[in-house]
mmCIF file of C-alpha atoms and ligand atoms in Angstrom:
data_model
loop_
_atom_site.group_PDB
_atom_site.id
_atom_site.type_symbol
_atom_site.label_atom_id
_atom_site.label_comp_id
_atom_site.label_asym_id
_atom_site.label_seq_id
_atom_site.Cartn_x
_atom_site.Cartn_y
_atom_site.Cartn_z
ATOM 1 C CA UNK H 1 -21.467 15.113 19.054
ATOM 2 C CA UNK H 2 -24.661 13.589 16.761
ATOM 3 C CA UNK H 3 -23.052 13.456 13.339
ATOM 4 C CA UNK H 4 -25.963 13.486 11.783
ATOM 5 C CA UNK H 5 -26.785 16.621 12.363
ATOM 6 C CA UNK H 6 -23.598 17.757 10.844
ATOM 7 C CA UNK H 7 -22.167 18.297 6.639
ATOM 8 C CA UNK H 8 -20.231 15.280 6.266
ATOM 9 C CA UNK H 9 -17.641 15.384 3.505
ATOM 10 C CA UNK H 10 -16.238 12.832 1.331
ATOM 11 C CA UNK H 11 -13.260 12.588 -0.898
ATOM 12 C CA UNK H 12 -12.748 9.674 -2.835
ATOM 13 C CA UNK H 13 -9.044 9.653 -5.003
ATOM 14 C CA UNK H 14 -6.968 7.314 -6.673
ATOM 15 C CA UNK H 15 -2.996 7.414 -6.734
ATOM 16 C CA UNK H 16 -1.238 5.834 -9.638
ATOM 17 C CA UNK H 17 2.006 4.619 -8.831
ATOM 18 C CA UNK H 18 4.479 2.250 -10.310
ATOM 19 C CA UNK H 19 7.665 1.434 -8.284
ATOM 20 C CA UNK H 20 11.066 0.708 -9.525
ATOM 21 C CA UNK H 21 11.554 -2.690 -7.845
ATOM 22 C CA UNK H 22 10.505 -5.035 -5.583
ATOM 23 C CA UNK H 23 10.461 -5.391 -2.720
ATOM 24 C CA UNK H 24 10.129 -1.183 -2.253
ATOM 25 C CA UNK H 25 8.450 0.657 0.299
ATOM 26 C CA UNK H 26 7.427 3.889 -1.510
ATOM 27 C CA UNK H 27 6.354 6.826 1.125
ATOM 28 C CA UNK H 28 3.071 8.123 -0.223
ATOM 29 C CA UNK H 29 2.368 10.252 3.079
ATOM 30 C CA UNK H 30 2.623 13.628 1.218
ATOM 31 C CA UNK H 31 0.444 12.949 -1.345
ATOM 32 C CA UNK H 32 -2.402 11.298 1.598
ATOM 33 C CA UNK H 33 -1.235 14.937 3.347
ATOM 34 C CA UNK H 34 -2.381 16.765 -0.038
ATOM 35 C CA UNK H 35 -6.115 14.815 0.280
ATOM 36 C CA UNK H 36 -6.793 15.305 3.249
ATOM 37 C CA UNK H 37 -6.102 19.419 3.016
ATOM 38 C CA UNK H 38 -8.205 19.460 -0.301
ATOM 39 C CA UNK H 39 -11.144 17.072 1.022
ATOM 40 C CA UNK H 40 -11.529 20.577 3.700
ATOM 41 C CA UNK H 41 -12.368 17.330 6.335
ATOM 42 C CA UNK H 42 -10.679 18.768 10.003
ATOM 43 C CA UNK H 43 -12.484 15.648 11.744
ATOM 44 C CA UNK H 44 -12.714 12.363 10.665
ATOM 45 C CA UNK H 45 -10.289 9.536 9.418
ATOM 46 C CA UNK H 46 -8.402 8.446 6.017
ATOM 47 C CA UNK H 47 -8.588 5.035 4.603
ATOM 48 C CA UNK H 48 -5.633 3.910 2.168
ATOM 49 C CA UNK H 49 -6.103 0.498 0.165
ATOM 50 C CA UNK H 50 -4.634 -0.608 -1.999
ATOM 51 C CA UNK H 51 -6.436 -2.447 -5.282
ATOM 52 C CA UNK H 52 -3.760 -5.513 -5.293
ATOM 53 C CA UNK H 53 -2.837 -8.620 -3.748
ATOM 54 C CA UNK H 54 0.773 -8.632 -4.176
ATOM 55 C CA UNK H 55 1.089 -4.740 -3.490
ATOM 56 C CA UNK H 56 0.347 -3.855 0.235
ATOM 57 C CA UNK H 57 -0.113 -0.362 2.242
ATOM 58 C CA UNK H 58 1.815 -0.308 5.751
ATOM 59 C CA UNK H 59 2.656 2.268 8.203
ATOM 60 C CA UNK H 60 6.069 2.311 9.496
ATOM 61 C CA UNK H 61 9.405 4.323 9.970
ATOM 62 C CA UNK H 62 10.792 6.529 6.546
ATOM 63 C CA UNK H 63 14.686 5.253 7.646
ATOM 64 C CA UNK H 64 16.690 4.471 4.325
ATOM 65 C CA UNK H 65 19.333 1.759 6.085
ATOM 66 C CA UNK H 66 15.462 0.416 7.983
ATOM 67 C CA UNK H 67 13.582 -0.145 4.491
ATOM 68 C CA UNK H 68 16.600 -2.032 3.279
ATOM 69 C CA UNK H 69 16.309 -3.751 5.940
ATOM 70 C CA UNK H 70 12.369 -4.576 5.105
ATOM 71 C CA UNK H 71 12.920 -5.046 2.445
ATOM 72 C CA UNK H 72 15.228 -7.750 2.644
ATOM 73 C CA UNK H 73 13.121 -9.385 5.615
ATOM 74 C CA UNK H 74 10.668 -9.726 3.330
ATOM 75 C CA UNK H 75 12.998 -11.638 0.231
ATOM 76 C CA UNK H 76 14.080 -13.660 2.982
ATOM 77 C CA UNK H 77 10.478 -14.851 4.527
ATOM 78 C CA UNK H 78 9.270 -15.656 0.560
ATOM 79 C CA UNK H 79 11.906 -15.418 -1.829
ATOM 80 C CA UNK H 80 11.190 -14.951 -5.489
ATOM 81 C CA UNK H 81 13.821 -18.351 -6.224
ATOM 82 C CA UNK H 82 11.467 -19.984 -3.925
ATOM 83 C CA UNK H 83 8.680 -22.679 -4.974
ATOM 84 C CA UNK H 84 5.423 -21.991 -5.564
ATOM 85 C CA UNK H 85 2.498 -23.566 -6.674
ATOM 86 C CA UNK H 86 1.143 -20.558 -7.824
ATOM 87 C CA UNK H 87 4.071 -20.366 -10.223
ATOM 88 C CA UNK H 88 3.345 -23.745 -11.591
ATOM 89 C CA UNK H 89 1.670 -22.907 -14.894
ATOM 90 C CA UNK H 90 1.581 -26.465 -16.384
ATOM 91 C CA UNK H 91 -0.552 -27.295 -13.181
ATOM 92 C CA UNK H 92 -2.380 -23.557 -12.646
ATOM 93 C CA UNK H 93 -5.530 -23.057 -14.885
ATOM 94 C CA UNK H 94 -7.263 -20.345 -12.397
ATOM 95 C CA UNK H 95 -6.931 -16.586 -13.011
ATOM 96 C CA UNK H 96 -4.254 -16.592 -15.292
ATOM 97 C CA UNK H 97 -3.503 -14.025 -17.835
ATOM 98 C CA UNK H 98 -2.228 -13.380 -21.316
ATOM 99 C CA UNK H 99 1.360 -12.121 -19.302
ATOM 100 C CA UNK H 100 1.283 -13.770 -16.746
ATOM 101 C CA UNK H 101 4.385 -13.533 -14.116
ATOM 102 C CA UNK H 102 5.612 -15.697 -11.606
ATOM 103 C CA UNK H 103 4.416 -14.282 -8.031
ATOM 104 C CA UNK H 104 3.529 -16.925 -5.369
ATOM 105 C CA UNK H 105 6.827 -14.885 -3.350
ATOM 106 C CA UNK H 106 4.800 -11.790 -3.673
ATOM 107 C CA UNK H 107 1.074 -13.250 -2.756
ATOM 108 C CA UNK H 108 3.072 -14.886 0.197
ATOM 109 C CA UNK H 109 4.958 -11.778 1.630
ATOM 110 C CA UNK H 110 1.860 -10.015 1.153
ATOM 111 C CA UNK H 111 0.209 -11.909 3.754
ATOM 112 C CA UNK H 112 2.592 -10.024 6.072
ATOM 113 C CA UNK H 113 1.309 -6.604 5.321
ATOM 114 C CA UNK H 114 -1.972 -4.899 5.177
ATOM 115 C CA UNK H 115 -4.068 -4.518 2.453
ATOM 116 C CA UNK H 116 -5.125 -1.111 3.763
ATOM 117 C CA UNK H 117 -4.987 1.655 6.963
ATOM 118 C CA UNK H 118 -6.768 4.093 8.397
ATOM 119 C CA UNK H 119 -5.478 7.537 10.102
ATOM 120 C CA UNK H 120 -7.406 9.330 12.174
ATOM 121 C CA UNK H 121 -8.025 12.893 11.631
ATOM 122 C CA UNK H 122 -7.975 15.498 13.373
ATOM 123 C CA UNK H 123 -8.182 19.402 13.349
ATOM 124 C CA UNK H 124 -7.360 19.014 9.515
ATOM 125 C CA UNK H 125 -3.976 17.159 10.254
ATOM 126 C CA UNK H 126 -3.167 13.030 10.096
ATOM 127 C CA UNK H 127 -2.835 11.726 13.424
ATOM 128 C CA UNK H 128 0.727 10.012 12.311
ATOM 129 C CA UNK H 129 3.084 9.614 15.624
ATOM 130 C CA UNK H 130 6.821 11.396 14.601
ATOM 131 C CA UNK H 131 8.198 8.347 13.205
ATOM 132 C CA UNK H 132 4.951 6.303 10.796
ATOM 133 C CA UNK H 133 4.460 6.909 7.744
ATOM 134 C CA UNK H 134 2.195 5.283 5.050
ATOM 135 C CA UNK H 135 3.696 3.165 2.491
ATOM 136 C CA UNK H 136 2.353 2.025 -0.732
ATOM 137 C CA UNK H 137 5.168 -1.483 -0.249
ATOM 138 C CA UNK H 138 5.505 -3.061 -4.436
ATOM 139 C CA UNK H 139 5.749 -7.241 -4.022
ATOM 140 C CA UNK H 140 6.007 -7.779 -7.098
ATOM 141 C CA UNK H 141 7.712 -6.146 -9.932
ATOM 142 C CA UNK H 142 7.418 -2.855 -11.343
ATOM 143 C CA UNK H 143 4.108 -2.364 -12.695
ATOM 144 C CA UNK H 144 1.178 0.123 -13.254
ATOM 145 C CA UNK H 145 -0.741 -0.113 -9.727
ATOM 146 C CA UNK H 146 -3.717 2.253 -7.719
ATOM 147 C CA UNK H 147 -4.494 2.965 -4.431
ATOM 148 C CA UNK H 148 -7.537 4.190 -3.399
ATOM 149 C CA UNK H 149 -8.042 7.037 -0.891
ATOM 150 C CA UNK H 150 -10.885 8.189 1.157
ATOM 151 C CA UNK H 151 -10.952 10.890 3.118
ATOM 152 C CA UNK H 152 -14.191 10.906 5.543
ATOM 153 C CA UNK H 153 -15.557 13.382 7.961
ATOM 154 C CA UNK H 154 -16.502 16.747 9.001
HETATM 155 ZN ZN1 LIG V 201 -0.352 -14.019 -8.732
#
């Protein structure tokens, strides 16, 4: 298959989404699902990345009693009570804003987690195996936040 012989298709999209704590996984599969049927793309692959470094996008299991349980892993690898140099703002003098918060726990569990993924596609579906799917995962606190979405392909 020569794909440049063929009409590629792109959808570009941005999903505004502000959780209600943090940590939180928040399931934003439907609303990739809803993308990739208007984007008309039955080939190809969808990127999901996220525009923040203390708010990640993973794939992994939709179990309530198993996102508590993330959850929790990850306030237990980097606690917010924790210390942080990033949280010293005597000391700090880069990148720091009118309102700035403490979040050297978030930057830290962060590191953990992916920034973005990509899901194959095919015959107009995601390629998700029965148990994954994609979570827009809050660090930090609630706040206004955007992930990007690009659906690619024929
Ligand atoms: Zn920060």
């Amino acid at each position: 298959m020569v794909l440049a012989t063929m009409n590629v298709k792109l959808l570009m999209d941005t999903l505004r989404l502000t959780a209600e704590r943090a940590p939180q996984f928040v399931d934003i599969t439907d609303a990739v699902t809803e993308l990739v049927r208007r984007s008309g793309v039955l080939q190809g692959m969808a990127l999901i990345f996220s525009k923040h470094t203390t708010a990640a996008i993973k794939i992994n299991e939709h179990e309530p009693e198993l996102l508590k349980d993330m959850e929790a892993f990850l306030s237990r690898v980097s606690p917010q009570d924790g210390e942080y140099c990033h949280n010293n703002f005597e000391v700090r003098t880069v990148n720091m804003e009118e309102d700035e918060c403490p979040n050297g726990h978030a930057h830290c569990q962060h590191l953990l987690l992916n920034t973005s993924e990509t899901v194959p596609i095919a015959e107009g579906q995601l390629q998700l195996g029965t148990w994954q799917r994609i979570f827009f995962v809050e660090l930090d606190r609630p706040r206004q936040r955007q992930v990007t979405v690009q659906i690619l392909g024929v």
